[in-house]
Amino acid sequence: MTDASLSTLPPALANPRKPARFALARRTIITPILLSLLILAVAIVTVMTGSRPFNQAMIDIMVRVVLVVGLYIFIGNSGVLSFGHIGFTCLGAYAAAWLTINPLMKKTSLPGLPSFLLEARLPYWQSAIIAALFAGLAALIFGKVLMRLSGIAASIATFAVLAMINTIYSNWESVTGATSSVVGIPIVRVIWPYVGAAIVAIFIAWGHAISRSGLALRAARDEPTAAAASGVDIPKERLIAFAISGVIMGLGGAATAHSIGVVTPDTFYLGLTFITLAMLVVGGMSSLSGAVIGVLLLSALIQALRWLEAGVPLGSTTFALPKGLQEIALGVIMIVILALRPAGLIGNREITLFRVNRNK
Amino acid sequence: MLQIVFDSLSLGSLYALGALGIALIFGVMRLVNFAHGDVIAFSIFALLWPSTDAMAIVFAGQLPWYLLIPFVLLVGAGLSVLCEIVVFRRFRRANPATMMIASFALGFVIRYFLLMLFTSRPKSISLLPMLSQPVEIFGARLPLLQLITIIATVIILIGLTLFLRRTRFGLEMRAAAENFSMARMLGIRANRVIMGAFALSGALAGAIAMIFGSQTGTVDIQMGASIMLMAFIATVIGGLGSLAGAVLAGFLLGAASVIMQVVLPVDARPFRDAFVYGAVILVLLFRPQGLIAARGTKERV
C-alpha cells in the first residue's frame, strides 16, 4: 500500500486527482475470492467422498476457519493479542442454544431463562445471526473498557474477560446449566451452512481490512506514534475491530453449537483459545490468508496426530502414541515455527493471483 | 474479623508471589510468561512418582522438611532456567506477542507432559502434615500453615528486596529491567541476568507450589492455572514491570477475593471470581497504567 502510493506521488502531486473509488477493493478482492474457492474446493471434495466422519471433521475445520478469521480481524489488524475472544464464542454458542432448543426441554433443563427465550424456537440461521450480534454487543461493551489499555496490559486484561465469562457460565445453574452440558441443540449435518459462514467471515474480514478504519488500525499497529500523530484515534479503531471480531466469534460459537449439538463452558476455554491462537500465529498473524491456511494446516496435523494416537496397525503390532502427545507435538511444532519464522508461515503477505503481494 | 485479615493475607501471599515471578521476567525481557503456572504444577509433581492412581505415590516427598523445601525450589528454578535455555533464548529479538504465544505453547507442552505421566485426575497428598494443627492468636483460631505462609512470604519478600538492593547481581538485574540495551552497553551480561531472573522466578513458583500443595492437600495438573491468572492480573494492576506494584496488587486481589466471599450473598458466591475480575476491569478504567507505573516500560520514540 504505502509503497504503491509513494511511487505514484509525483504525478499525484502534479495532478491532485483522487484515486478511482474502488481501486483498493479491486486490487485486493482476489484474496478473499481465492480463499473462498479454496474452502469451496475442500467442501466439494468432502461431499464427493460422502464419508460421515470425514464430513464431520470438515465441518469442524469450517467452524475453526470462522473462529480464526474472527481472531484475525482484531489481532491481525491491531497487533494486540487477545485471549478473551473465545469468551465471545461461548456467549454466541449459548445464545444459539437458548434460541433453538425445543421449548419443552428448555423448561426443565434451563428454567431460569426469561420467558421470551423459553418460548423461542428459531431456525438455526436466524439464531446464528442473533447470537453473533449478541456476542458483538458484549465485545463492544468489554472493548470500550479494554481498548484504553496499552498492548500487553490489554492482552492480559482480555484473559480476565475470558475467565469472567467462564466463571459466570460455569456457575449460573438455571440459565446455563452450570458445568453440565446443555443438550438438545438441533444438529446441522450438512456442510454448506458452515461453508457459507466461513466465506461470510472471510469477506467481512477483507471488507474491514480495506476500510478506512482497518487501514488506520494497521498503520497504528506498525507505527503507533506516527499513526497517532497523523490523527488516528487508536482506541476507537481498535474498538471497531474488537466489536466486528466479536460478531464473527459469536457466529463461530453458534456454528460450534449446531455442529456438535452440545455446549459446555469448558469447551470454550483455554484449550480452544490455545488451538485457535496457534492456528493464527502459525499461519501468519497479520494476514487473512495466513489465518485460513493456518487452520487448514494445523487441522490436518491434529487429525494425523489423533489418528496416530488411536493406533495404526503396523505389521503385527499396533503403533499408538501415548495420550497427551498430540498436544505436546502441537506445542513443540508451534514453538519451532515461531522460532524459525516469527511472523508465521505466510508472514504478512496475502495470496493473490499473479504474485504474492506484500500487504502492509 | 481477624480471621478475614489472615485469610486475605495468606491468599494474597500466593498471588503476590506469583505476580512477583511474572514481573521479574517481564522486567528483564518483556516476556509475559504463560508457562509460569505450569512450572508451579511441575515443581509439586516432581515429588511424586509417575502413576495413574488417585492416591499419590510419594517419591521425594518423604524427605525431611529441610531437604524437601530446597528440593522443590530447585526443581522450579531448574525447569524455569531450562525453559529459558531451550525456548526463550530463541525469542530474544521477537516481539512481545510472539514471545507470549511461545510461552503459552510451552506451558501447554509442560501441562500435557504431566498429563501423560500422571493423568488429569487430582491426587491427594499430605505435605508437611504437622502444619495443619490450629494455633490460637489474638483469639482467632488459625491453621499453623496460614501463619507460616504469611511469615514465609514476608521473609521471601524481604530477602528478595535485600538481594535486589544490596548485591551486585541484584543491581545488574534492576539496571537491566530499567533499560536493557543500555545495561548491556555498560557491561552487564545479558544471559546471566536473564537466567538469574528465570531461576528466581522458578524458585518462587516452587514456593507457591509448596504452599498451595500443603494448603489444599491435593495436586492437580490444572492447579497452576488459577493462581497464574490472578498473578497476571496482579501484574497488570500493579503496573507491568513494577515489582512493588505486583506484590501490592497481589495482596489487594487476595483481600478482594476474601472480602467478596464474606460480603456477597450466598447465591452470588460461586460468581466471586467474576466479581473480582469485574473489579479489576474497573480499576484499570481509572488507572490504565496500573497502580504503580514502572519506569522504562513506556516506549520511547
XYZ file of C-alpha atoms in Angstrom:
661
model
C 0.000 0.000 0.000
C 2.453 2.586 1.170
C 4.970 1.589 -1.477
C 2.455 1.998 -4.243
C 1.236 5.372 -3.089
C 4.777 6.619 -2.592
C 5.880 5.705 -6.076
C 2.894 7.458 -7.597
C 3.381 10.523 -5.503
C 4.911 12.919 -8.066
C 2.134 12.601 -10.691
C -0.421 12.686 -7.918
C 1.055 15.961 -6.732
C 1.111 17.375 -10.234
C -2.443 16.324 -10.822
C -4.297 16.129 -7.498
C -6.889 13.661 -8.691
C -8.467 11.223 -6.270
C -7.737 7.552 -6.958
C -10.589 5.635 -8.526
C -13.177 4.921 -5.923
C -12.851 1.194 -5.541
C -9.239 0.905 -6.643
C -8.132 -0.713 -3.405
C -11.093 -3.055 -3.351
C -10.498 -4.085 -6.954
C -6.833 -4.712 -6.327
C -7.309 -6.847 -3.225
C -10.596 -8.660 -3.815
C -8.793 -11.545 -5.425
C -7.540 -12.686 -1.989
C -10.933 -13.413 -0.383
C -12.145 -14.911 -3.666
C -9.206 -17.298 -3.816
C -9.603 -18.231 -0.153
C -13.325 -18.861 -0.658
C -12.572 -21.028 -3.696
C -10.077 -22.990 -1.590
C -12.736 -23.583 1.029
C -15.352 -24.473 -1.583
C -12.922 -26.959 -3.093
C -12.415 -28.614 0.286
C -16.182 -28.757 0.778
C -16.853 -30.241 -2.672
C -14.240 -32.941 -2.132
C -15.870 -33.698 1.226
C -19.330 -34.038 -0.265
C -17.988 -36.234 -3.046
C -16.345 -38.704 -0.668
C -19.652 -38.991 1.179
C -17.999 -40.340 4.333
C -19.717 -39.214 7.510
C -16.760 -38.941 9.888
C -14.863 -37.060 7.195
C -17.833 -34.741 6.757
C -17.868 -34.023 10.486
C -14.109 -33.346 10.505
C -14.518 -30.892 7.625
C -17.388 -29.145 9.418
C -15.044 -28.694 12.394
C -12.490 -27.143 10.078
C -15.045 -24.707 8.645
C -16.052 -23.687 12.172
C -12.415 -23.089 13.035
C -11.958 -21.006 9.890
C -14.742 -18.768 11.178
C -13.143 -18.530 14.625
C -9.603 -17.886 13.425
C -10.725 -15.301 10.863
C -12.613 -13.656 13.722
C -9.414 -13.577 15.762
C -7.512 -12.202 12.784
C -9.852 -9.239 12.442
C -8.766 -7.966 15.826
C -5.348 -9.484 16.490
C -4.022 -9.293 12.951
C -5.023 -5.748 12.283
C -4.287 -4.269 15.696
C -1.264 -6.361 16.656
C -2.722 -6.715 20.160
C -3.003 -10.308 21.275
C -6.369 -11.207 22.740
C -7.041 -14.244 24.886
C -10.623 -13.280 25.509
C -12.226 -13.890 22.153
C -13.184 -17.469 22.920
C -15.338 -15.930 25.656
C -17.422 -14.293 22.934
C -17.615 -17.647 21.184
C -19.019 -19.037 24.416
C -21.623 -16.260 24.513
C -22.581 -16.968 20.905
C -22.834 -20.707 21.417
C -25.086 -20.404 24.472
C -27.214 -17.756 22.769
C -27.718 -20.126 19.854
C -28.588 -22.901 22.285
C -31.141 -20.734 24.108
C -32.826 -19.771 20.858
C -33.059 -23.153 19.193
C -33.614 -25.856 21.834
C -37.120 -27.239 21.965
C -39.096 -25.119 24.497
C -40.354 -28.248 26.271
C -36.778 -29.305 27.011
C -35.718 -25.824 27.998
C -38.435 -25.556 30.646
C -36.927 -28.441 32.561
C -33.226 -28.030 31.864
C -32.837 -24.245 31.874
C -35.771 -22.929 33.902
C -34.135 -19.588 34.699
C -34.329 -18.214 31.169
C -36.586 -15.217 30.589
C -39.887 -16.207 29.035
C -39.238 -14.800 25.563
C -36.197 -17.055 25.351
C -38.051 -20.001 26.858
C -40.678 -19.844 24.124
C -38.294 -19.068 21.291
C -37.585 -21.711 18.717
C -35.888 -20.179 15.740
C -34.373 -21.834 12.695
C -30.623 -22.187 13.013
C -29.657 -19.378 10.644
C -31.756 -16.808 12.456
C -30.399 -17.888 15.807
C -26.854 -17.698 14.435
C -27.353 -14.096 13.345
C -28.827 -13.107 16.707
C -26.064 -14.986 18.558
C -23.430 -13.191 16.512
C -24.952 -9.790 17.238
C -25.251 -10.643 20.940
C -21.566 -11.575 21.107
C -20.701 -8.432 19.169
C -22.603 -6.310 21.667
C -20.725 -7.952 24.530
C -17.449 -7.325 22.712
C -18.406 -3.690 22.239
C -19.076 -3.263 25.958
C -15.919 -5.065 27.101
C -13.874 -3.425 24.379
C -14.935 0.028 25.467
C -13.036 -0.623 28.694
C -10.176 -2.785 27.454
C -9.137 -0.737 24.464
C -7.934 2.055 26.708
C -5.086 -0.145 27.895
C -1.731 -0.461 26.202
C -0.924 -3.569 24.156
C 0.379 -6.100 26.681
C -1.840 -4.921 29.501
C -4.832 -5.208 27.167
C -3.825 -8.770 26.251
C -3.800 -9.857 29.864
C -6.985 -7.983 30.649
C -8.718 -9.908 27.841
C -7.690 -13.010 29.759
C -9.713 -11.655 32.673
C -12.697 -11.335 30.336
C -12.357 -14.973 29.286
C -12.094 -16.142 32.890
C -15.010 -13.940 33.910
C -17.308 -15.305 31.204
C -16.217 -18.843 32.023
C -16.855 -18.367 35.765
C -20.317 -16.967 35.145
C -21.335 -19.632 32.653
C -19.952 -22.459 34.808
C -21.971 -21.382 37.825
C -25.263 -19.936 36.629
C -27.169 -23.179 37.083
C -30.650 -22.074 35.983
C -29.621 -20.279 32.798
C -26.558 -22.092 31.511
C -26.884 -25.433 33.251
C -23.579 -24.721 35.032
C -20.811 -27.150 34.152
C -23.141 -29.887 32.923
C -23.662 -29.890 29.209
C -26.635 -28.271 27.518
C -28.066 -30.837 25.154
C -30.774 -30.812 22.514
C -29.401 -28.174 20.187
C -30.561 -29.102 16.688
C -27.565 -30.508 14.815
C -26.976 -29.401 11.249
C -25.045 -32.100 9.437
C -24.893 -30.530 6.000
C -21.584 -28.812 5.329
C -22.936 -25.900 3.245
C -24.143 -23.603 6.050
C -20.689 -23.834 7.623
C -19.005 -23.139 4.305
C -21.301 -20.138 3.951
C -20.366 -18.901 7.420
C -16.657 -19.274 6.679
C -16.976 -17.355 3.397
C -19.048 -14.623 5.027
C -16.390 -14.312 7.741
C -13.624 -14.064 5.152
C -15.417 -11.342 3.216
C -16.234 -9.371 6.368
C -12.562 -9.576 7.386
C -11.492 -8.366 3.958
C -14.054 -5.579 3.948
C -12.865 -4.405 7.331
C -9.195 -4.629 6.377
C -9.567 -2.343 3.371
C -11.948 0.063 5.079
C -10.721 3.391 6.350
C -10.827 2.061 9.904
C -8.911 -1.107 9.025
C -6.180 0.810 7.219
C -5.845 3.238 10.115
C -5.640 0.352 12.559
C -2.869 -1.372 10.610
C -0.997 1.896 10.385
C -1.278 2.134 14.176
C -0.048 -1.439 14.507
C 3.103 -0.774 12.504
C 3.911 2.745 13.669
C 1.805 3.665 16.693
C 3.432 7.007 17.322
C 3.314 8.156 13.715
C -0.270 6.995 13.330
C -1.384 8.792 16.476
C 0.411 11.905 15.289
C -1.436 11.683 11.967
C -4.744 11.765 13.739
C -5.598 8.079 14.108
C -7.742 7.561 17.183
C -6.159 4.239 18.180
C -8.610 3.174 20.928
C -11.556 3.889 18.626
C -10.176 1.933 15.679
C -9.269 -0.946 17.998
C -12.752 -0.916 19.442
C -14.324 -1.145 15.967
C -12.164 -4.145 15.113
C -12.863 -5.711 18.523
C -16.622 -5.450 18.049
C -16.541 -6.806 14.478
C -14.370 -9.710 15.526
C -16.721 -10.288 18.463
C -19.571 -10.691 15.958
C -17.589 -13.251 13.960
C -16.577 -15.123 17.118
C -20.246 -15.260 18.130
C -21.110 -16.630 14.698
C -18.409 -19.233 15.165
C -19.864 -20.088 18.566
C -23.312 -20.628 17.072
C -21.730 -22.779 14.363
C -19.920 -24.841 17.015
C -23.162 -25.339 18.922
C -25.022 -26.542 15.828
C -22.188 -28.757 14.664
C -21.901 -30.807 17.864
C -25.306 -30.242 19.442
C -23.903 -29.915 22.969
C -22.331 -26.958 24.740
C -20.392 -26.822 27.997
C -18.493 -23.809 29.351
C -15.219 -25.708 29.267
C -15.492 -26.324 25.528
C -14.853 -22.613 25.217
C -11.905 -22.120 27.498
C -8.148 -22.432 27.441
C -7.948 -25.414 25.095
C -9.879 -23.764 22.272
C -8.099 -20.464 22.924
C -4.778 -22.181 22.509
C -5.705 -24.098 19.365
C -7.202 -21.106 17.574
C -4.344 -18.791 18.532
C -1.882 -21.447 17.424
C -3.564 -21.635 14.027
C -3.499 -17.892 13.615
C 0.101 -17.476 14.684
C 1.424 -20.413 12.701
C -0.272 -19.238 9.533
C 0.785 -15.641 9.948
C -0.800 -13.367 12.496
C -1.221 -10.332 10.297
C -2.546 -11.967 7.162
C -6.019 -13.168 6.261
C -4.555 -15.864 4.015
C -2.321 -16.863 6.918
C -5.360 -17.315 9.154
C -7.125 -19.617 6.692
C -4.023 -21.575 5.755
C -3.019 -21.947 9.403
C -6.393 -23.559 10.121
C -6.097 -25.980 7.212
C -2.510 -26.973 8.026
C -2.858 -27.391 11.768
C -6.202 -29.169 11.413
C -4.557 -31.660 9.099
C -1.731 -32.076 11.594
C -4.093 -32.555 14.544
C -6.081 -35.080 12.549
C -2.916 -37.011 11.729
C -1.778 -37.000 15.359
C -5.220 -38.151 16.510
C -5.042 -40.937 14.032
C -1.656 -41.967 15.409
C -2.964 -41.694 18.970
C -5.823 -44.044 18.122
C -3.295 -46.568 16.875
C -2.097 -47.591 13.446
C -1.650 -51.259 12.575
C 1.988 -51.699 11.715
C 2.647 -55.257 10.662
C 1.540 -57.472 13.547
C 1.644 -54.785 16.249
C -0.344 -51.575 16.572
C 1.658 -48.433 16.836
C -0.034 -45.858 19.041
C 1.161 -42.654 20.595
C 0.516 -42.200 24.300
C -2.332 -39.895 25.242
C -1.362 -36.264 25.549
C 1.368 -36.483 22.950
C -0.905 -34.841 20.391
C -0.952 -31.601 22.383
C 2.745 -31.822 23.164
C 3.609 -32.277 19.494
C 1.350 -29.363 18.603
C 3.028 -27.127 21.169
C 6.514 -28.125 20.065
C 5.698 -27.558 16.391
C 4.334 -24.143 17.239
C 7.444 -23.163 19.156
C 9.675 -24.363 16.322
C 7.702 -22.494 13.671
C 7.713 -19.352 15.794
C 11.444 -19.592 16.399
C 12.187 -20.079 12.708
C 9.555 -17.766 11.277
C 8.391 -15.307 13.939
C 5.865 -13.779 11.541
C 4.238 -17.139 10.724
C 4.372 -19.234 7.575
C 2.770 -16.664 5.317
C 4.239 -13.656 7.091
C 2.222 -10.562 6.432
C 1.591 -11.241 2.778
C -1.641 -12.274 1.091
C -2.219 -14.741 -1.691
C -3.170 -13.151 -4.967
C -3.472 -14.495 -8.460
C -0.359 -13.109 -10.104
C 2.229 -12.735 -7.438
C 2.478 -12.931 -3.669
C 1.665 -9.395 -2.783
C 3.054 -7.525 0.196
C 0.168 -6.350 2.237
C 1.154 -3.551 4.502
C -12.653 -10.247 61.701
C -9.088 -11.240 62.431
C -9.877 -14.428 60.562
C -10.678 -12.373 57.451
C -7.430 -10.456 57.744
C -5.402 -13.642 57.974
C -7.353 -15.333 55.188
C -6.783 -12.438 52.852
C -3.129 -12.170 53.792
C -2.448 -15.821 53.113
C -4.379 -15.857 49.817
C -2.745 -12.577 48.909
C 0.664 -14.104 49.624
C 0.100 -16.710 46.945
C -0.994 -14.137 44.401
C 1.831 -11.786 45.346
C 4.485 -14.466 44.968
C 3.016 -15.497 41.617
C 2.864 -11.920 40.403
C 6.438 -11.375 41.514
C 7.620 -14.373 39.493
C 5.933 -12.992 36.401
C 7.042 -9.403 36.941
C 10.696 -10.419 37.407
C 10.838 -11.997 33.966
C 8.765 -9.291 32.369
C 11.154 -6.706 33.762
C 14.250 -8.088 32.110
C 12.920 -9.396 28.828
C 9.396 -8.072 28.269
C 8.149 -11.631 28.234
C 4.752 -12.384 29.706
C 5.445 -15.911 30.803
C 2.332 -18.020 30.466
C 4.307 -21.138 31.305
C 4.698 -19.925 34.899
C 1.563 -21.680 36.123
C 2.746 -24.941 34.664
C 6.146 -24.535 36.299
C 4.211 -24.307 39.575
C 2.386 -27.541 38.828
C 5.548 -29.264 37.666
C 7.539 -28.479 40.783
C 4.954 -30.123 43.006
C 4.564 -33.136 40.731
C 8.306 -33.654 40.923
C 7.639 -35.001 44.417
C 5.517 -37.824 43.078
C 6.243 -40.982 41.241
C 4.507 -41.214 37.847
C 1.322 -43.217 38.301
C -2.332 -43.104 37.449
C -3.672 -43.757 40.961
C -5.704 -41.200 42.848
C -3.512 -41.667 45.898
C -0.162 -40.129 45.169
C 2.878 -42.355 45.426
C 5.261 -40.085 47.184
C 8.788 -40.298 45.967
C 10.844 -37.342 47.048
C 8.065 -36.069 49.306
C 9.227 -38.186 52.231
C 12.339 -36.134 52.653
C 12.570 -34.197 55.907
C 11.361 -30.641 55.545
C 14.807 -29.044 55.465
C 15.601 -31.080 52.350
C 12.099 -31.059 50.891
C 11.822 -27.296 50.603
C 15.153 -26.747 48.824
C 14.331 -29.671 46.545
C 11.059 -28.134 45.357
C 12.616 -24.709 44.960
C 15.468 -26.192 42.951
C 13.115 -28.120 40.702
C 11.183 -24.945 39.967
C 14.310 -22.927 39.321
C 15.837 -25.679 37.222
C 12.807 -26.109 34.990
C 12.489 -22.374 34.579
C 16.127 -21.981 33.544
C 15.752 -24.930 31.208
C 12.776 -23.212 29.552
C 14.932 -20.151 29.075
C 17.825 -22.034 27.532
C 15.776 -24.298 25.292
C 12.990 -21.968 24.231
C 13.056 -18.336 25.215
C 16.648 -17.714 24.189
C 15.491 -18.135 20.588
C 12.974 -15.363 21.046
C 15.132 -12.554 22.403
C 14.554 -10.415 19.354
C 10.946 -11.413 18.764
C 8.127 -9.026 19.550
C 6.239 -9.471 22.843
C 3.191 -11.012 21.172
C 5.244 -13.792 19.592
C 7.004 -14.479 22.889
C 3.694 -14.589 24.693
C 2.353 -17.200 22.274
C 5.557 -19.208 22.541
C 5.287 -19.259 26.329
C 1.640 -20.243 26.025
C 2.676 -23.158 23.823
C 5.459 -24.105 26.223
C 3.024 -24.124 29.147
C 0.777 -26.394 27.128
C 3.664 -28.756 26.467
C 4.563 -28.935 30.174
C 0.947 -29.472 31.200
C 0.352 -32.298 28.761
C 3.680 -33.827 29.694
C 2.373 -34.020 33.253
C -0.926 -35.342 31.958
C 0.880 -38.087 30.119
C 2.749 -39.171 33.247
C 0.132 -38.594 35.930
C -3.272 -38.407 34.141
C -5.605 -35.497 34.739
C -7.066 -36.861 37.997
C -6.361 -34.739 41.056
C -4.257 -36.609 43.592
C -4.302 -36.279 47.327
C -1.007 -35.656 49.001
C -0.096 -34.737 52.516
C 2.842 -32.413 52.577
C 4.244 -31.344 55.906
C 1.219 -32.646 57.853
C 2.407 -31.149 61.117
C 1.435 -27.730 59.814
C -2.288 -28.314 59.737
C -2.816 -28.072 63.512
C -4.607 -24.917 64.550
C -2.966 -22.307 66.700
C -4.591 -19.531 68.662
C -3.526 -15.946 68.084
C -5.318 -12.915 69.464
C -8.390 -15.040 69.997
C -8.607 -16.316 66.416
C -8.022 -19.967 65.651
C -5.933 -20.343 62.527
C -4.158 -23.252 60.961
C -0.458 -23.002 61.639
C 0.053 -23.271 57.913
C -1.660 -19.967 57.273
C 0.634 -18.251 59.694
C 3.683 -19.896 58.176
C 2.533 -18.923 54.682
C 2.382 -15.298 55.676
C 5.693 -15.390 57.537
C 7.392 -17.228 54.665
C 6.095 -14.688 52.178
C 7.317 -11.811 54.264
C 10.737 -13.451 54.576
C 10.866 -14.088 50.832
C 9.890 -10.516 50.074
C 12.450 -9.057 52.470
C 15.122 -11.410 51.157
C 14.354 -10.513 47.575
C 14.388 -6.811 48.332
C 17.764 -7.122 50.025
C 19.030 -9.204 47.151
C 17.907 -6.674 44.571
C 19.105 -3.651 46.526
C 22.306 -4.818 48.160
C 24.011 -7.326 45.889
C 25.822 -6.711 42.675
C 23.655 -9.204 40.852
C 20.531 -7.511 42.113
C 21.829 -4.189 40.912
C 22.517 -5.637 37.483
C 19.036 -7.054 37.368
C 17.430 -3.781 38.274
C 19.540 -1.975 35.713
C 18.517 -4.486 33.071
C 14.870 -4.052 33.967
C 15.148 -0.313 33.615
C 16.902 -0.176 30.268
C 18.136 -3.447 28.887
C 20.225 -2.275 25.944
C 21.868 0.469 27.986
C 22.708 -2.031 30.715
C 24.307 -4.328 28.157
C 26.390 -1.499 26.788
C 27.681 -0.835 30.267
C 28.943 -4.383 30.520
C 26.160 -6.402 32.087
C 25.958 -9.909 30.708
C 22.513 -10.385 29.268
C 22.399 -14.147 29.501
C 23.458 -14.182 33.130
C 20.894 -11.630 34.193
C 18.096 -13.275 32.274
C 18.956 -16.712 33.604
C 19.100 -15.275 37.090
C 15.641 -13.804 36.654
C 14.301 -17.128 35.395
C 15.912 -19.014 38.292
C 14.413 -16.632 40.854
C 11.035 -16.779 39.213
C 11.167 -20.576 39.091
C 12.118 -20.780 42.754
C 9.144 -18.541 43.557
C 6.979 -20.936 41.554
C 8.347 -23.772 43.686
C 7.483 -21.854 46.843
C 3.919 -21.315 45.616
C 3.644 -24.986 44.777
C 4.733 -25.955 48.311
C 2.311 -23.579 49.965
C -0.614 -24.373 47.709
C 0.008 -28.110 47.828
C 0.074 -28.213 51.609
C -2.941 -25.902 51.898
C -5.243 -27.885 49.663
C -3.836 -31.358 50.217
C -4.352 -32.193 46.564
C -2.267 -31.756 43.474
C -3.755 -31.304 40.060
C -2.199 -30.508 36.718
C -4.564 -27.557 36.425
C -3.607 -26.122 39.808
C -1.192 -23.547 38.439
C -3.713 -22.052 36.062
C -5.987 -20.266 38.527
C -3.127 -18.778 40.546
C -1.352 -17.785 37.380
C -4.400 -15.955 36.057
C -4.739 -13.949 39.258
C -0.993 -13.318 39.264
C -1.131 -11.981 35.707
C -3.940 -9.699 36.617
C -1.982 -8.549 39.655
C 0.999 -7.658 37.487
C -1.233 -5.607 35.202
C -2.999 -3.803 38.027
C 0.287 -3.218 39.775
C 1.799 -1.700 36.681
C 3.628 -4.031 34.290
C 7.271 -4.394 35.216
C 6.922 -2.891 38.677
C 7.860 -5.435 41.351
C 6.445 -3.465 44.255
C 3.253 -2.897 42.306
C 2.937 -6.616 41.582
C 3.230 -7.519 45.266
C 0.836 -4.796 46.361
C -1.728 -5.761 43.737
C -1.354 -9.438 44.662
C -2.268 -8.705 48.271
C -5.110 -6.429 47.162
C -6.542 -9.165 44.961
C -6.294 -11.649 47.813
C -8.101 -9.243 50.103
C -10.748 -8.503 47.473
C -11.411 -12.231 46.958
C -11.754 -12.970 50.665
C -13.872 -9.908 51.370
C -16.208 -10.698 48.487
C -16.503 -14.265 49.760
C -17.768 -12.871 53.069
C -19.819 -9.929 51.849
C -21.572 -11.412 48.826
C -24.954 -13.065 49.357
C -24.872 -16.864 49.294
C -26.443 -17.070 45.825
C -23.742 -14.893 44.327
C -20.772 -16.640 45.971
C -19.998 -19.027 43.140
C -19.524 -15.930 40.990
C -16.913 -14.499 43.339
C -14.114 -14.671 40.795
C -16.273 -12.984 38.182
C -16.820 -10.099 40.594
C -13.093 -9.919 41.254
C -12.349 -9.786 37.523
C -15.025 -7.139 37.117
C -13.421 -5.078 39.888
C -10.089 -5.465 38.118
C -11.518 -4.068 34.907
C -12.953 -1.160 36.880
C -9.564 -0.418 38.434
C -7.972 -0.465 35.002
C -10.579 2.015 33.775
C -9.311 4.576 36.229
C -5.627 3.704 36.182
C -4.847 2.158 32.796
C -1.112 2.234 33.527
C -1.515 0.329 36.809
C -1.261 1.381 40.413
C 2.487 1.911 40.377
C 3.640 2.642 36.864
C 7.120 1.284 36.264
C 9.823 3.362 34.729
C 11.202 2.127 31.463
C 8.113 0.264 30.269
C 6.822 3.146 28.236
C 8.221 3.007 24.776
C 10.489 5.875 23.908
C 10.465 7.440 20.489
